[in-house]
């Protein structure tokens, strides 16, 4: 198998983002030379084309949802560091890839698998002088020296928790240990980036719906990580069954559940919502019928209507249809004169109509009053 055939297989395999190979299909594209390139957003908000690839799809672990789990009959391939570094450098030099996302299965000792990944990234940085974006997965249980090296080389590092608690993880894997291997590695990464003074961002990912966990459990854990470890992002990946795995007959998680989790997560990170503001159903899940912000607004009629001309930024962010950017725009427009009708908000029509039932403009309800999407 030549270098580019390997890249095809291990780029394709990285759609599962091992180590959390749950099968969610990201919006990937094949570039015009046929390699898998993924659009991604860097920590600074800039969009980049990432080569997302595994160092190896060989793994000794047994995660029940994963296409790369040990014992599954699939072709196992491993890149040597110089092969992968050379392939990436060529794609970068030709303008096909602007960044690298590198993960790996774990075959043999964790430190050996980690060393191969670090050697690849070192070559990319030092031999090929690549200064762009690198997201490096830290394998569960990696030692402190490897974690520190990852932090020095990458712009973003991640350790995937997969599940929100030890009990839920034990339903997915007999090999992985939640507190020591997963959370412990994240905690070590946070401590080391502070000690090294390297402001790399740190993320994690949850497989949603594979272990019977509720949205409440997932978001409670994410909230603890945002507060305790200054995590930049949690990613939520709807479980999709992979043939010939123990969960092949387990129902796929609907994508709307993943979407609701992202909406709730944005409220926690960017809208000033607390975990206790989120509304869950009897099973502890975010209801499908409306987004979490609208549900909160409907459950708190005492907080509305809000006078847009005098509201604080925090109050504006509680209004359905108004986000951090539009709140900033409204505050700016307010300095230029009183806002008297919906068009003065500078919102797209659909969002202005969403906000209308919850606001006052100059002491008056805006003229437009839509029905509340049948859920009031
Ligand atoms: S550790 Fe688990 S999720 Fe990661 S590649 Fe191995 S089996 Fe898959």
CSV table of C-alpha atoms and ligand atoms in Angstrom, one decimal:
chain,number,residue,atom,x,y,z
A,1,UNK,CA,0.0,0.0,0.0
A,2,UNK,CA,1.6,3.3,-1.0
A,3,UNK,CA,1.6,6.5,1.1
A,4,UNK,CA,-1.5,8.0,-0.6
A,5,UNK,CA,-3.5,4.7,-0.4
A,6,UNK,CA,-2.7,4.7,3.4
A,7,UNK,CA,-3.8,8.3,3.6
A,8,UNK,CA,-7.1,7.4,2.0
A,9,UNK,CA,-7.8,4.6,4.5
A,10,UNK,CA,-6.7,6.4,7.6
A,11,UNK,CA,-8.3,9.7,6.5
A,12,UNK,CA,-11.5,7.8,5.9
A,13,UNK,CA,-11.1,6.1,9.3
A,14,UNK,CA,-10.7,9.5,11.0
A,15,UNK,CA,-14.3,10.3,10.2
A,16,UNK,CA,-14.9,8.4,13.4
A,17,UNK,CA,-12.4,10.7,15.2
A,18,UNK,CA,-10.9,7.8,17.1
A,19,UNK,CA,-10.5,7.9,20.0
A,20,UNK,CA,-14.2,8.3,20.0
A,21,UNK,CA,-15.0,6.4,16.9
A,22,UNK,CA,-18.7,6.6,17.1
A,23,UNK,CA,-19.4,7.0,13.4
A,24,UNK,CA,-20.9,10.5,13.2
A,25,UNK,CA,-20.3,11.8,9.7
A,26,UNK,CA,-18.7,15.2,9.7
A,27,UNK,CA,-19.3,17.4,6.7
A,28,UNK,CA,-16.2,16.3,4.9
A,29,UNK,CA,-15.2,16.9,1.3
A,30,UNK,CA,-12.8,15.2,-1.0
A,31,UNK,CA,-10.3,17.6,-2.4
A,32,UNK,CA,-9.4,17.5,-6.1
A,33,UNK,CA,-6.6,14.9,-5.4
A,34,UNK,CA,-9.0,12.7,-3.5
A,35,UNK,CA,-8.0,13.1,0.1
A,36,UNK,CA,-10.4,13.6,2.9
A,37,UNK,CA,-10.4,17.2,4.1
A,38,UNK,CA,-12.6,18.5,6.8
A,39,UNK,CA,-13.8,22.1,7.4
A,40,UNK,CA,-13.1,23.1,11.0
A,41,UNK,CA,-13.2,26.2,13.2
A,42,UNK,CA,-10.0,27.1,15.0
A,43,UNK,CA,-10.1,28.4,18.6
A,44,UNK,CA,-9.8,31.9,17.3
A,45,UNK,CA,-12.9,31.4,15.1
A,46,UNK,CA,-11.1,31.2,11.8
A,47,UNK,CA,-12.2,28.5,9.4
A,48,UNK,CA,-9.6,26.1,8.1
A,49,UNK,CA,-9.4,23.0,5.9
A,50,UNK,CA,-8.1,20.2,8.1
A,51,UNK,CA,-6.5,17.0,7.1
A,52,UNK,CA,-8.0,14.7,9.7
A,53,UNK,CA,-6.2,11.5,9.9
A,54,UNK,CA,-5.3,8.6,12.2
A,55,UNK,CA,-1.7,7.6,12.9
A,56,UNK,CA,-3.0,4.1,13.1
A,57,UNK,CA,-6.3,2.3,13.1
A,58,UNK,CA,-4.9,-0.6,15.1
A,59,UNK,CA,-6.3,-0.6,18.7
A,60,UNK,CA,-6.2,-2.9,21.6
A,61,UNK,CA,-9.2,-1.3,23.3
A,62,UNK,CA,-12.8,-2.6,23.1
A,63,UNK,CA,-15.0,0.5,22.9
A,64,UNK,CA,-18.3,-1.0,22.0
A,65,UNK,CA,-19.3,1.6,19.4
A,66,UNK,CA,-16.0,1.9,17.6
A,67,UNK,CA,-15.1,0.7,14.1
A,68,UNK,CA,-11.4,0.3,15.3
A,69,UNK,CA,-12.1,-1.8,18.4
A,70,UNK,CA,-9.9,-4.9,18.9
A,71,UNK,CA,-11.1,-8.1,17.4
A,72,UNK,CA,-13.2,-6.4,14.7
A,73,UNK,CA,-12.3,-7.7,11.3
A,74,UNK,CA,-10.9,-4.7,9.5
A,75,UNK,CA,-7.6,-3.9,7.8
A,76,UNK,CA,-5.1,-2.4,10.2
A,77,UNK,CA,-2.7,0.2,9.0
A,78,UNK,CA,-0.1,2.3,10.7
A,79,UNK,CA,1.7,5.4,9.4
A,80,UNK,CA,5.4,5.8,10.2
A,81,UNK,CA,6.0,9.4,11.4
A,82,UNK,CA,8.1,10.4,8.4
A,83,UNK,CA,5.5,9.1,5.9
A,84,UNK,CA,2.6,10.9,7.5
A,85,UNK,CA,4.6,14.1,8.0
A,86,UNK,CA,5.7,14.1,4.4
A,87,UNK,CA,2.1,13.5,3.1
A,88,UNK,CA,0.7,16.3,5.2
A,89,UNK,CA,3.6,18.7,4.2
A,90,UNK,CA,2.9,18.0,0.6
A,91,UNK,CA,-0.9,18.6,1.0
A,92,UNK,CA,-0.1,21.8,2.9
A,93,UNK,CA,2.4,23.1,0.4
A,94,UNK,CA,0.0,22.5,-2.5
A,95,UNK,CA,-2.7,24.5,-0.5
A,96,UNK,CA,-5.1,21.5,0.0
A,97,UNK,CA,-4.8,21.4,3.8
A,98,UNK,CA,-4.4,24.4,6.1
A,99,UNK,CA,-4.2,22.4,9.3
A,100,UNK,CA,-3.8,18.9,10.8
A,101,UNK,CA,-6.0,16.9,13.2
A,102,UNK,CA,-4.1,13.8,14.4
A,103,UNK,CA,-5.5,11.0,16.4
A,104,UNK,CA,-4.8,7.3,16.7
A,105,UNK,CA,-5.9,3.9,17.9
A,106,UNK,CA,-3.8,2.5,20.7
A,107,UNK,CA,-1.8,-0.6,19.8
A,108,UNK,CA,0.7,-1.7,22.3
A,109,UNK,CA,1.7,0.7,25.1
A,110,UNK,CA,0.1,4.1,25.2
A,111,UNK,CA,3.5,5.8,25.3
A,112,UNK,CA,4.5,4.0,22.1
A,113,UNK,CA,1.4,5.1,20.2
A,114,UNK,CA,1.9,8.6,21.7
A,115,UNK,CA,5.5,8.8,20.7
A,116,UNK,CA,4.6,8.0,17.1
A,117,UNK,CA,2.1,10.8,17.0
A,118,UNK,CA,4.5,13.3,18.6
A,119,UNK,CA,7.3,12.3,16.2
A,120,UNK,CA,4.9,13.0,13.3
A,121,UNK,CA,4.0,16.5,14.6
A,122,UNK,CA,7.6,17.3,15.4
A,123,UNK,CA,8.6,16.5,11.9
A,124,UNK,CA,5.7,18.6,10.6
A,125,UNK,CA,6.8,21.6,12.7
A,126,UNK,CA,10.6,21.3,12.5
A,127,UNK,CA,11.5,19.6,9.3
A,128,UNK,CA,8.6,21.0,7.2
A,129,UNK,CA,8.4,24.3,9.1
A,130,UNK,CA,4.6,24.2,9.3
A,131,UNK,CA,3.4,27.1,11.5
A,132,UNK,CA,-0.3,26.5,11.0
A,133,UNK,CA,-3.1,24.9,13.1
A,134,UNK,CA,-2.6,21.5,14.7
A,135,UNK,CA,-5.1,19.7,16.8
A,136,UNK,CA,-3.5,16.8,18.6
A,137,UNK,CA,-5.4,14.1,20.4
A,138,UNK,CA,-3.9,13.1,23.7
A,139,UNK,CA,-4.4,9.3,24.2
A,140,UNK,CA,-5.9,8.3,27.5
A,141,UNK,CA,-3.3,7.5,30.1
A,142,UNK,CA,-0.4,9.3,28.3
A,143,UNK,CA,2.4,10.2,30.7
A,144,UNK,CA,3.1,13.8,31.8
A,145,UNK,CA,6.2,14.2,29.6
A,146,UNK,CA,4.1,13.3,26.5
A,147,UNK,CA,1.3,15.6,27.5
A,148,UNK,CA,3.7,18.5,28.0
A,149,UNK,CA,5.2,17.8,24.6
A,150,UNK,CA,1.8,17.7,23.0
A,151,UNK,CA,1.0,21.1,24.5
A,152,UNK,CA,4.2,22.6,23.2
A,153,UNK,CA,3.6,21.4,19.6
A,154,UNK,CA,-0.2,21.8,19.2
A,155,UNK,CA,-2.7,24.7,19.1
A,156,UNK,CA,-5.4,22.5,20.5
A,157,UNK,CA,-5.3,19.3,22.5
A,158,UNK,CA,-8.2,17.0,23.4
A,159,UNK,CA,-9.0,14.0,25.5
A,160,UNK,CA,-12.3,12.4,24.8
A,161,UNK,CA,-14.3,11.4,27.8
A,162,UNK,CA,-16.8,9.5,25.6
A,163,UNK,CA,-19.3,9.2,28.5
A,164,UNK,CA,-20.3,11.5,31.4
A,165,UNK,CA,-19.4,9.3,34.3
A,166,UNK,CA,-17.5,6.1,35.3
A,167,UNK,CA,-20.7,4.1,35.3
A,168,UNK,CA,-21.7,5.1,31.8
A,169,UNK,CA,-18.2,4.6,30.5
A,170,UNK,CA,-18.2,1.1,31.9
A,171,UNK,CA,-21.1,0.2,29.7
A,172,UNK,CA,-19.0,1.1,26.7
A,173,UNK,CA,-15.6,-0.2,27.5
A,174,UNK,CA,-13.9,-2.7,29.8
A,175,UNK,CA,-10.5,-1.2,29.2
A,176,UNK,CA,-11.0,2.4,29.8
A,177,UNK,CA,-11.0,3.9,33.2
A,178,UNK,CA,-12.9,7.2,33.6
A,179,UNK,CA,-11.3,9.0,36.6
A,180,UNK,CA,-7.7,8.1,36.2
A,181,UNK,CA,-7.2,7.6,32.4
A,182,UNK,CA,-9.6,10.1,30.9
A,183,UNK,CA,-10.4,12.8,33.5
A,184,UNK,CA,-6.9,12.4,35.0
A,185,UNK,CA,-5.3,13.1,31.6
A,186,UNK,CA,-7.5,16.1,31.0
A,187,UNK,CA,-6.6,17.5,34.4
A,188,UNK,CA,-2.9,16.9,33.8
A,189,UNK,CA,-3.2,18.7,30.5
A,190,UNK,CA,-4.8,21.7,32.1
A,191,UNK,CA,-2.2,21.8,34.9
A,192,UNK,CA,0.7,21.5,32.4
A,193,UNK,CA,-0.5,24.1,30.0
A,194,UNK,CA,-0.7,26.5,32.9
A,195,UNK,CA,2.7,25.6,34.2
A,196,UNK,CA,4.2,25.9,30.7
A,197,UNK,CA,2.4,29.2,30.0
A,198,UNK,CA,1.1,27.8,26.7
A,199,UNK,CA,-2.5,29.0,26.0
A,200,UNK,CA,-3.5,26.0,23.9
A,201,UNK,CA,-7.2,25.3,23.9
A,202,UNK,CA,-8.5,22.0,25.3
A,203,UNK,CA,-11.6,20.1,24.2
A,204,UNK,CA,-13.4,16.8,24.8
A,205,UNK,CA,-16.1,14.8,23.1
A,206,UNK,CA,-19.0,12.8,24.2
A,207,UNK,CA,-20.6,9.9,22.3
A,208,UNK,CA,-24.3,10.7,22.7
A,209,UNK,CA,-26.9,7.9,23.3
A,210,UNK,CA,-24.7,4.8,23.3
A,211,UNK,CA,-24.6,4.2,27.1
A,212,UNK,CA,-28.2,5.2,28.1
A,213,UNK,CA,-27.0,8.5,29.5
A,214,UNK,CA,-29.3,11.5,29.7
A,215,UNK,CA,-28.6,15.0,28.4
A,216,UNK,CA,-28.7,16.2,32.0
A,217,UNK,CA,-25.8,13.9,32.8
A,218,UNK,CA,-23.8,15.0,29.8
A,219,UNK,CA,-24.3,18.7,30.3
A,220,UNK,CA,-23.6,18.5,34.1
A,221,UNK,CA,-20.2,16.9,33.3
A,222,UNK,CA,-19.5,19.5,30.6
A,223,UNK,CA,-20.4,22.3,33.0
A,224,UNK,CA,-18.0,21.0,35.6
A,225,UNK,CA,-15.2,20.8,32.9
A,226,UNK,CA,-15.9,24.4,31.7
A,227,UNK,CA,-15.7,25.7,35.3
A,228,UNK,CA,-13.0,23.4,36.7
A,229,UNK,CA,-10.6,22.9,33.8
A,230,UNK,CA,-11.4,26.0,31.6
A,231,UNK,CA,-12.3,23.6,28.8
A,232,UNK,CA,-12.8,25.5,25.5
A,233,UNK,CA,-15.4,23.2,24.0
A,234,UNK,CA,-17.2,20.0,24.5
A,235,UNK,CA,-18.3,18.2,21.3
A,236,UNK,CA,-21.3,16.0,21.1
A,237,UNK,CA,-21.4,13.2,18.7
A,238,UNK,CA,-24.7,11.3,18.0
A,239,UNK,CA,-24.1,7.6,18.2
A,240,UNK,CA,-24.5,5.8,14.9
A,241,UNK,CA,-24.2,2.0,15.0
A,242,UNK,CA,-21.2,0.4,13.3
A,243,UNK,CA,-21.6,-3.1,11.8
A,244,UNK,CA,-19.9,-5.9,13.6
A,245,UNK,CA,-19.6,-4.1,16.9
A,246,UNK,CA,-21.5,-5.0,20.1
A,247,UNK,CA,-23.8,-2.0,19.5
A,248,UNK,CA,-24.6,-2.7,15.9
A,249,UNK,CA,-28.3,-3.2,16.7
A,250,UNK,CA,-28.5,-0.3,19.1
A,251,UNK,CA,-30.7,2.4,17.7
A,252,UNK,CA,-28.9,5.4,16.2
A,253,UNK,CA,-29.2,8.6,18.1
A,254,UNK,CA,-31.3,11.2,16.2
A,255,UNK,CA,-29.3,14.2,15.0
A,256,UNK,CA,-31.7,16.6,16.6
A,257,UNK,CA,-30.5,15.4,20.0
A,258,UNK,CA,-27.0,16.3,19.2
A,259,UNK,CA,-28.3,19.7,17.9
A,260,UNK,CA,-30.2,20.4,21.2
A,261,UNK,CA,-27.0,19.6,23.2
A,262,UNK,CA,-25.0,22.1,21.1
A,263,UNK,CA,-27.8,24.7,21.6
A,264,UNK,CA,-27.7,24.2,25.4
A,265,UNK,CA,-23.9,24.2,25.4
A,266,UNK,CA,-23.8,27.6,23.6
A,267,UNK,CA,-26.2,28.9,26.3
A,268,UNK,CA,-23.8,27.8,29.0
A,269,UNK,CA,-20.7,29.1,27.3
A,270,UNK,CA,-21.8,32.3,25.6
A,271,UNK,CA,-25.1,33.4,26.9
A,272,UNK,CA,-24.6,33.5,30.6
A,273,UNK,CA,-27.0,30.6,31.3
A,274,UNK,CA,-26.4,28.4,34.4
A,275,UNK,CA,-26.8,24.7,34.3
A,276,UNK,CA,-29.9,25.1,36.5
A,277,UNK,CA,-31.5,27.3,33.9
A,278,UNK,CA,-31.8,24.4,31.5
A,279,UNK,CA,-35.1,22.6,31.2
A,280,UNK,CA,-35.1,18.9,30.9
A,281,UNK,CA,-38.0,16.4,30.5
A,282,UNK,CA,-38.8,13.6,32.9
A,283,UNK,CA,-36.0,11.4,31.5
A,284,UNK,CA,-33.5,14.2,31.9
A,285,UNK,CA,-33.3,15.0,28.2
A,286,UNK,CA,-33.6,18.3,26.4
A,287,UNK,CA,-37.1,18.3,24.9
A,288,UNK,CA,-37.3,18.0,21.1
A,289,UNK,CA,-40.2,20.4,20.7
A,290,UNK,CA,-38.3,23.6,21.0
A,291,UNK,CA,-34.8,25.0,21.5
A,292,UNK,CA,-33.6,25.3,25.1
A,293,UNK,CA,-33.6,29.1,25.1
A,294,UNK,CA,-37.2,29.4,23.9
A,295,UNK,CA,-38.3,26.9,26.5
A,296,UNK,CA,-36.6,28.9,29.2
A,297,UNK,CA,-38.3,32.1,28.1
A,298,UNK,CA,-41.7,30.4,28.0
A,299,UNK,CA,-41.1,29.0,31.5
A,300,UNK,CA,-40.2,32.5,32.8
A,301,UNK,CA,-43.0,34.9,31.8
A,302,UNK,CA,-42.0,37.1,34.9
A,303,UNK,CA,-38.8,38.0,33.0
A,304,UNK,CA,-40.6,39.4,29.9
A,305,UNK,CA,-41.2,41.6,28.1
A,306,UNK,CA,-37.8,43.2,28.1
A,307,UNK,CA,-37.4,46.8,27.1
A,308,UNK,CA,-34.7,46.6,24.4
A,309,UNK,CA,-33.7,50.3,24.8
A,310,UNK,CA,-32.6,49.9,28.4
A,311,UNK,CA,-31.8,46.2,28.8
A,312,UNK,CA,-28.3,45.1,29.8
A,313,UNK,CA,-26.4,42.8,27.6
A,314,UNK,CA,-27.2,39.9,29.9
A,315,UNK,CA,-30.9,40.6,29.6
A,316,UNK,CA,-30.7,40.9,25.8
A,317,UNK,CA,-29.1,37.5,25.7
A,318,UNK,CA,-32.1,36.0,27.4
A,319,UNK,CA,-34.4,37.1,24.5
A,320,UNK,CA,-35.1,34.3,22.0
A,321,UNK,CA,-33.6,35.3,18.6
A,322,UNK,CA,-30.9,37.5,20.0
A,323,UNK,CA,-27.3,36.1,20.3
A,324,UNK,CA,-24.0,37.6,21.4
A,325,UNK,CA,-23.3,39.3,18.1
A,326,UNK,CA,-26.8,40.7,17.6
A,327,UNK,CA,-26.8,41.9,21.3
A,328,UNK,CA,-23.6,43.8,20.6
A,329,UNK,CA,-25.1,45.3,17.4
A,330,UNK,CA,-28.3,46.4,19.3
A,331,UNK,CA,-26.2,48.0,22.1
A,332,UNK,CA,-24.3,50.0,19.3
A,333,UNK,CA,-27.5,51.0,17.5
A,334,UNK,CA,-29.0,52.1,20.8
A,335,UNK,CA,-26.2,54.7,21.2
A,336,UNK,CA,-27.2,56.2,17.9
A,337,UNK,CA,-30.9,56.6,18.8
A,338,UNK,CA,-34.0,55.0,20.2
A,339,UNK,CA,-35.1,51.7,18.7
A,340,UNK,CA,-38.7,51.9,17.9
A,341,UNK,CA,-39.6,49.0,15.6
A,342,UNK,CA,-38.4,45.5,14.7
A,343,UNK,CA,-36.3,46.6,11.7
A,344,UNK,CA,-34.2,48.8,14.0
A,345,UNK,CA,-32.9,45.7,15.7
A,346,UNK,CA,-30.8,44.8,12.7
A,347,UNK,CA,-31.9,41.1,13.0
A,348,UNK,CA,-32.8,38.8,10.1
A,349,UNK,CA,-36.6,38.7,9.7
A,350,UNK,CA,-37.0,35.2,11.2
A,351,UNK,CA,-35.0,36.1,14.3
A,352,UNK,CA,-36.8,39.5,14.8
A,353,UNK,CA,-40.1,37.6,14.6
A,354,UNK,CA,-38.8,35.2,17.2
A,355,UNK,CA,-37.8,38.0,19.5
A,356,UNK,CA,-41.0,40.0,19.0
A,357,UNK,CA,-43.3,38.4,21.7
A,358,UNK,CA,-40.6,38.9,24.4
A,359,UNK,CA,-39.7,42.6,23.9
A,360,UNK,CA,-40.8,46.2,24.2
A,361,UNK,CA,-39.6,48.9,21.9
A,362,UNK,CA,-40.0,52.4,23.4
A,363,UNK,CA,-42.5,51.0,25.9
A,364,UNK,CA,-44.6,49.4,23.3
A,365,UNK,CA,-45.0,45.8,22.0
A,366,UNK,CA,-43.7,45.5,18.5
A,367,UNK,CA,-46.4,45.4,15.9
A,368,UNK,CA,-45.6,41.9,14.8
A,369,UNK,CA,-46.8,39.1,17.1
A,370,UNK,CA,-46.2,35.6,15.7
A,371,UNK,CA,-47.8,32.5,17.1
A,372,UNK,CA,-45.2,30.7,19.2
A,373,UNK,CA,-44.7,27.8,16.8
A,374,UNK,CA,-47.6,25.9,18.3
A,375,UNK,CA,-45.8,25.2,21.6
A,376,UNK,CA,-47.0,28.0,23.9
B,1,LIG,S1,-9.6,3.6,22.2
B,1,LIG,FE1,-11.7,3.0,21.8
B,1,LIG,S2,-12.6,4.7,20.6
B,1,LIG,FE2,-10.3,4.9,20.5
B,1,LIG,S3,-9.8,3.7,18.7
B,1,LIG,FE3,-9.6,2.3,20.4
B,1,LIG,S4,-11.5,1.2,20.4
B,1,LIG,FE4,-11.8,3.1,19.2
